[in-house]
Coordinates of C-alpha atoms in Angstrom, one line a residue:
X173 CA -1.8 -39.9 5.1
X174 CA -0.7 -38.8 1.6
X175 CA -0.1 -35.2 0.9
X176 CA -2.8 -33.5 -1.3
X177 CA -1.8 -30.4 -3.0
X178 CA -4.5 -27.6 -2.9
X179 CA -5.9 -26.7 -6.2
X180 CA -5.0 -23.0 -6.0
X181 CA -1.3 -24.0 -5.6
X182 CA 1.5 -23.8 -8.1
X183 CA 4.0 -26.6 -7.6
X184 CA 7.7 -25.8 -7.4
X185 CA 9.9 -28.8 -8.3
X186 CA 13.8 -29.0 -8.6
X187 CA 13.6 -28.7 -12.4
X188 CA 10.2 -27.3 -13.3
X189 CA 7.1 -25.5 -12.2
X190 CA 3.8 -27.3 -12.3
X191 CA 0.1 -26.4 -12.4
X192 CA 0.6 -22.9 -13.6
X193 CA -2.8 -22.6 -15.2
X194 CA -6.0 -21.6 -13.3
X195 CA -8.5 -24.5 -12.9
X196 CA -11.3 -22.6 -11.2
X197 CA -13.8 -22.7 -13.9
X198 CA -16.9 -24.8 -14.6
X199 CA -16.5 -28.3 -16.0
X200 CA -12.8 -28.7 -15.2
X201 CA -13.6 -31.0 -12.1
X202 CA -16.5 -33.3 -12.8
X203 CA -19.2 -33.0 -10.2
X204 CA -17.9 -29.8 -8.7
X205 CA -19.4 -26.3 -9.1
X206 CA -16.7 -23.7 -9.8
X207 CA -19.0 -21.2 -11.5
X208 CA -18.3 -17.6 -10.5
X209 CA -20.6 -15.6 -8.3
X210 CA -20.4 -12.2 -6.6
X211 CA -21.1 -13.8 -3.1
X212 CA -18.3 -16.3 -3.5
X213 CA -16.0 -13.5 -4.7
X214 CA -16.9 -11.4 -1.6
X215 CA -16.2 -14.2 0.8
X216 CA -12.7 -14.9 -0.7
X217 CA -11.6 -11.5 -1.7
X218 CA -9.2 -9.7 0.7
X219 CA -6.8 -6.7 0.8
X220 CA -4.1 -6.6 3.4
X221 CA -1.6 -3.7 3.7
X222 CA 1.8 -4.9 4.8
X223 CA 3.4 -1.4 5.0
X224 CA 2.8 2.0 3.5
X225 CA 4.7 5.3 3.5
X226 CA 4.9 8.2 1.2
X227 CA 7.0 6.5 -1.6
X228 CA 6.6 2.8 -1.0
X229 CA 3.8 0.2 -0.3
X230 CA 3.5 -3.5 -0.1
X231 CA 0.1 -4.9 0.1
X232 CA -1.6 -8.4 -0.6
X233 CA -4.4 -8.9 -3.1
X234 CA -6.1 -12.2 -2.3
X235 CA -8.8 -13.9 -4.3
X236 CA -8.5 -12.4 -7.8
X237 CA -7.5 -14.0 -11.1
X238 CA -4.0 -13.3 -12.4
X239 CA -5.4 -11.4 -15.4
X240 CA -7.1 -8.9 -13.1
X241 CA -3.9 -8.7 -10.9
X242 CA -1.8 -8.0 -14.0
X243 CA -4.2 -5.5 -15.3
X244 CA -3.8 -3.4 -12.2
X245 CA 0.0 -3.5 -12.6
X246 CA -0.1 -2.5 -16.2
X247 CA -2.5 0.3 -15.5
X248 CA -0.4 1.6 -12.6
X249 CA 2.7 1.8 -14.9
X250 CA 1.1 3.3 -18.1
X251 CA -2.3 4.6 -17.9
X252 CA -2.6 6.8 -14.7
X253 CA -2.3 10.5 -15.6
X254 CA 0.3 12.8 -14.0
X255 CA 1.9 16.1 -14.7
X256 CA 5.3 16.5 -16.1
X257 CA 7.3 19.1 -17.9
X258 CA 6.6 18.9 -21.6
X259 CA 7.7 22.2 -23.2
X260 CA 10.9 24.0 -22.2
X261 CA 11.4 27.6 -23.5
X262 CA 15.2 28.5 -23.0
X263 CA 16.1 32.1 -22.9
X264 CA 19.7 31.6 -22.0
X265 CA 21.8 28.5 -21.5
X266 CA 25.6 28.9 -21.3
X267 CA 26.2 25.7 -19.3
X268 CA 28.1 22.8 -20.8
X269 CA 24.8 20.9 -21.1
X270 CA 23.2 21.1 -24.5
X271 CA 19.8 22.6 -24.8
X272 CA 18.0 19.3 -25.7
X273 CA 19.7 17.3 -23.0
X274 CA 18.9 19.9 -20.5
X275 CA 15.2 19.8 -21.5
X276 CA 15.2 16.1 -21.2
X277 CA 16.5 16.1 -17.8
X278 CA 14.0 18.6 -16.6
X279 CA 11.2 16.5 -18.2
X280 CA 12.1 13.5 -16.0
X281 CA 11.9 15.4 -12.7
X282 CA 8.7 14.1 -10.9
X283 CA 6.5 16.9 -9.7
X284 CA 4.3 17.0 -6.6
X285 CA 1.0 18.3 -8.2
X286 CA -2.5 16.7 -8.0
X287 CA -3.4 15.9 -11.7
X288 CA -7.1 15.7 -10.9
X289 CA -7.4 19.5 -11.1
X290 CA -6.1 19.7 -14.7
X291 CA -7.6 19.1 -18.1
X292 CA -6.0 17.5 -21.0
X293 CA -3.8 19.6 -23.2
X294 CA -4.8 19.3 -26.9
X295 CA -1.3 18.8 -28.4
X296 CA -2.7 17.8 -31.8
X297 CA -4.6 21.0 -32.3
X298 CA -2.3 23.7 -33.8
X299 CA -4.8 26.4 -32.8
X300 CA -5.0 25.3 -29.2
X301 CA -3.7 27.8 -26.7
X302 CA -2.5 26.9 -23.1
X303 CA -4.7 28.1 -20.1
X304 CA -4.6 27.7 -16.4
X305 CA -6.9 24.7 -16.8
X306 CA -4.4 22.6 -18.7
X307 CA -0.9 24.0 -18.1
X308 CA 1.3 24.7 -15.2
X309 CA 4.2 27.2 -15.6
X310 CA 7.5 26.8 -13.9
X311 CA 10.7 29.0 -14.2
X312 CA 14.4 28.2 -13.5
X313 CA 17.0 30.9 -13.3
X314 CA 20.6 30.4 -12.1
X315 CA 23.8 32.3 -12.6
X316 CA 27.1 31.2 -11.2
X317 CA 29.4 33.7 -9.6
X318 CA 32.6 33.7 -7.6
X319 CA 32.1 33.6 -3.8
X320 CA 34.2 36.4 -2.3
X321 CA 33.8 35.0 1.2
X322 CA 35.0 31.5 0.4
X323 CA 37.3 29.9 3.0
X324 CA 41.0 30.3 2.1
X325 CA 42.4 27.1 0.6
X326 CA 39.1 25.4 0.0
X327 CA 38.6 23.4 -3.3
X328 CA 34.9 22.7 -2.8
X329 CA 33.0 24.2 -5.7
X330 CA 30.0 24.7 -3.5
X331 CA 32.1 27.1 -1.3
X332 CA 34.1 28.7 -4.1
X333 CA 31.1 29.7 -6.2
X334 CA 27.5 30.7 -5.8
X335 CA 25.0 28.5 -7.7
X336 CA 27.8 25.9 -8.6
X337 CA 25.1 23.2 -8.5
X338 CA 21.5 23.7 -9.7
X339 CA 19.0 21.5 -8.1
X340 CA 15.3 20.7 -8.6
X341 CA 14.6 22.9 -5.5
X342 CA 15.6 25.9 -7.6
X343 CA 12.6 25.5 -9.8
X344 CA 10.0 28.2 -9.2
X345 CA 6.3 27.6 -9.7
X346 CA 4.4 30.6 -11.2
X347 CA 0.7 30.1 -10.6
X348 CA -1.8 31.2 -13.3
X349 CA -5.4 32.1 -12.9
X350 CA -7.3 29.6 -10.6
X351 CA -4.3 27.6 -9.8
X352 CA -3.7 29.5 -6.6
X353 CA -7.0 27.9 -5.4
X354 CA -6.0 24.3 -6.7
X355 CA -2.4 24.4 -5.5
X356 CA -2.3 26.6 -2.4
X357 CA 0.9 24.9 -1.3
X358 CA 2.5 25.4 -4.7
X359 CA 4.1 22.9 -7.1
X360 CA 7.5 21.5 -6.2
X361 CA 9.8 18.6 -7.2
X362 CA 9.1 15.3 -5.5
X363 CA 12.8 15.1 -4.7
X364 CA 14.4 18.6 -4.3
X365 CA 17.9 17.2 -4.3
X366 CA 17.9 16.1 -8.0
X367 CA 20.9 17.6 -9.6
X368 CA 20.0 19.4 -12.9
X369 CA 23.4 20.9 -13.9
X370 CA 26.8 22.2 -12.6
X371 CA 27.8 25.7 -13.4
X372 CA 31.0 27.7 -13.2
X373 CA 31.5 31.5 -13.0
X374 CA 30.0 33.1 -16.0
X375 CA 27.6 30.3 -16.9
X376 CA 23.8 30.9 -16.6
X377 CA 20.6 29.1 -17.1
X378 CA 17.3 30.9 -17.7
X379 CA 14.3 29.1 -18.9
X380 CA 10.6 28.6 -18.5
X381 CA 8.6 25.3 -18.4
X382 CA 5.1 24.3 -19.3
X383 CA 3.8 21.1 -17.5
X384 CA 0.8 19.1 -19.0
X385 CA -1.0 15.9 -18.3
X386 CA 0.2 12.7 -19.8
X387 CA 0.3 8.9 -19.3
X388 CA 3.1 6.4 -19.1
X389 CA 2.4 4.7 -22.3
X390 CA 3.2 8.0 -24.1
X391 CA 6.5 8.8 -22.1
X392 CA 8.0 7.2 -19.0
X393 CA 8.3 10.7 -17.4
X394 CA 4.5 10.6 -17.0
X395 CA 4.5 7.2 -15.1
X396 CA 3.7 7.6 -11.4
X397 CA 5.7 4.6 -10.4
X398 CA 9.4 3.8 -10.4
X399 CA 8.5 0.1 -10.1
X400 CA 5.2 -1.7 -9.8
X401 CA 5.5 -5.5 -9.5
X402 CA 3.9 -8.5 -7.8
X403 CA 4.8 -12.0 -6.9
X404 CA 2.8 -15.0 -5.6
X405 CA 2.8 -15.9 -2.0
X406 CA 5.3 -18.7 -1.4
X407 CA 4.1 -21.9 0.4
X408 CA 6.2 -24.4 2.3
X409 CA 4.6 -27.7 3.4
X410 CA 6.5 -30.1 5.8
X411 CA 5.1 -33.5 5.1
X412 CA 5.5 -36.8 6.8
X413 CA 7.6 -37.2 10.0
X414 CA 8.9 -33.9 11.7
X415 CA 12.3 -32.7 10.8
X416 CA 14.4 -32.7 14.0
X417 CA 17.9 -32.5 15.3
X418 CA 20.8 -31.6 13.0
X419 CA 18.5 -32.1 10.1
X420 CA 16.2 -29.3 11.4
X421 CA 19.2 -26.8 11.5
X422 CA 20.2 -27.8 8.0
X423 CA 16.6 -27.4 6.8
X424 CA 16.5 -24.0 8.3
X425 CA 19.7 -22.9 6.7
X426 CA 18.2 -23.8 3.3
X427 CA 15.8 -20.7 3.5
X428 CA 16.3 -17.0 4.0
X429 CA 16.5 -15.7 7.5
X430 CA 13.1 -15.8 9.2
X431 CA 11.4 -18.3 7.0
X432 CA 11.9 -21.4 9.2
X433 CA 12.3 -21.6 12.9
X434 CA 13.0 -24.4 15.4
X435 CA 10.3 -24.9 18.1
X436 CA 10.8 -26.0 21.8
X437 CA 10.6 -29.6 20.6
X438 CA 13.6 -29.2 18.2
X439 CA 11.3 -29.5 15.2
X440 CA 11.6 -27.3 12.1
X441 CA 8.4 -25.3 11.6
X442 CA 7.5 -22.7 8.8
X443 CA 7.6 -19.4 10.6
X444 CA 7.0 -16.8 7.7
X445 CA 6.8 -18.3 4.2
X446 CA 6.3 -14.8 2.8
X447 CA 10.0 -14.1 3.3
X448 CA 11.0 -17.0 1.1
X449 CA 12.7 -16.3 -2.3
X450 CA 11.8 -19.8 -3.6
X451 CA 15.6 -20.5 -4.3
X452 CA 14.8 -24.3 -4.2
X453 CA 18.0 -24.8 -2.2
X454 CA 16.2 -27.4 0.1
X455 CA 15.4 -29.6 -3.1
X456 CA 19.1 -30.1 -3.7
X457 CA 19.6 -32.2 -0.6
X458 CA 18.5 -36.0 -0.9
X459 CA 17.7 -36.1 2.9
X460 CA 14.7 -33.8 2.4
X461 CA 13.3 -35.7 -0.7
X462 CA 9.6 -36.3 -0.1
X463 CA 9.7 -34.3 3.1
X464 CA 9.0 -30.9 1.8
X465 CA 6.7 -29.4 -0.8
X466 CA 7.3 -26.0 -2.3
X467 CA 4.8 -24.0 -4.0
X468 CA 3.0 -20.6 -4.7
X469 CA -0.6 -19.7 -3.9
X470 CA -2.1 -18.9 -7.4
X471 CA -4.7 -16.3 -6.0
X472 CA -2.5 -14.5 -3.4
X473 CA -0.6 -11.6 -5.0
X474 CA 2.0 -9.6 -3.0
X475 CA 2.3 -6.1 -4.7
X476 CA 5.2 -3.8 -4.4
X477 CA 4.6 -0.3 -5.5
X478 CA 7.4 2.4 -5.4
X479 CA 6.0 5.8 -6.3
X480 CA 8.1 8.6 -8.0
X481 CA 6.7 10.9 -5.4
X482 CA 4.2 12.5 -7.8
X483 CA 1.2 10.5 -6.3
X484 CA 1.2 8.5 -3.0
X485 CA 1.4 4.7 -3.6
X486 CA -2.0 4.0 -2.1
X487 CA -3.7 6.5 -4.4
X488 CA -1.9 5.0 -7.4
X489 CA -3.5 1.6 -6.7
X490 CA -7.0 3.2 -6.2
X491 CA -6.7 5.1 -9.3
X492 CA -5.9 1.9 -11.2
X493 CA -9.0 0.3 -9.8
X494 CA -11.1 3.3 -10.9
X495 CA -9.6 3.1 -14.4
X496 CA -10.2 -0.6 -14.8
X497 CA -13.9 -0.1 -13.7
X498 CA -14.2 2.5 -16.4
X499 CA -12.7 0.2 -19.0
X500 CA -15.3 -2.4 -18.0
X501 CA -18.2 0.0 -18.1
X502 CA -17.2 1.1 -21.6
X503 CA -16.9 -2.5 -22.8
X504 CA -20.3 -3.3 -21.3
X505 CA -22.0 -0.4 -23.0
X506 CA -20.4 -1.5 -26.3
X507 CA -21.6 -5.0 -26.0
X508 CA -25.2 -3.9 -25.0
X509 CA -25.3 -1.6 -28.0
X510 CA -23.9 -4.1 -30.5

């Protein structure tokens, strides 16, 4: 029986990629109904969480169009509001780091603070004054001194001096007004071990910082993700006669570990196509010509979201869904009023 490639499959050949465009719309295939319906979408749509922790997540989004999948990715990177240091008021800085470089380093430190409690800061209004509803206040004060109790003969600056290294953990949150209710556990750096500066005896840093809401398309420091990407689910179809014996071992070696296994009959079988990197190594060998078909499933997206620590990765995706919904509602109202 001849191999028939499913219509939701992207073909992977040794020299090209085929069938990259979506065909699931009315009229493309004569006599077939490919019109969109909510019931049809409900039956095919799935979300599967592969793993999830405080910083990383991998999940599958199945049954959506590539334009929707990419919209979520773009929103996660550039449109979800977070809090970051925007204004730095330096009282004293005698370190070797220039004021503007120090301010830039501070701004890039991700902060653990729920942005939902804060309002937007009106940066374009010269008469606007910060309040506890739109601004968080942080303070950093560190002075390097000689440690009189340092072990004899040591050359480690951390033992020779006090405050030789200034870390993100040294930033102190100063709650204002109602902020004690909103942030009872305080506001801290997502990674307390971020190195801000190195000091030596006599050097000092004393400054205050104001944090406001922002989005990634204004500045990367407001982006809640370090990376947000997706890939299509790889597919591997063994066609024709089973691959056995020495060819089975060679076939298995053409794929990353865990993709192909050899069963009790000595036949090569696809164990987990998800682990495949689609290197096309198997297509280089003439003995496998016409015996394997590589592809990717066009409507199965494997997302990898790495949070900066400001917002958990699962919340980042949920916020992207909410934002896309708001965009659709605005567009719908605009079309109805036009």
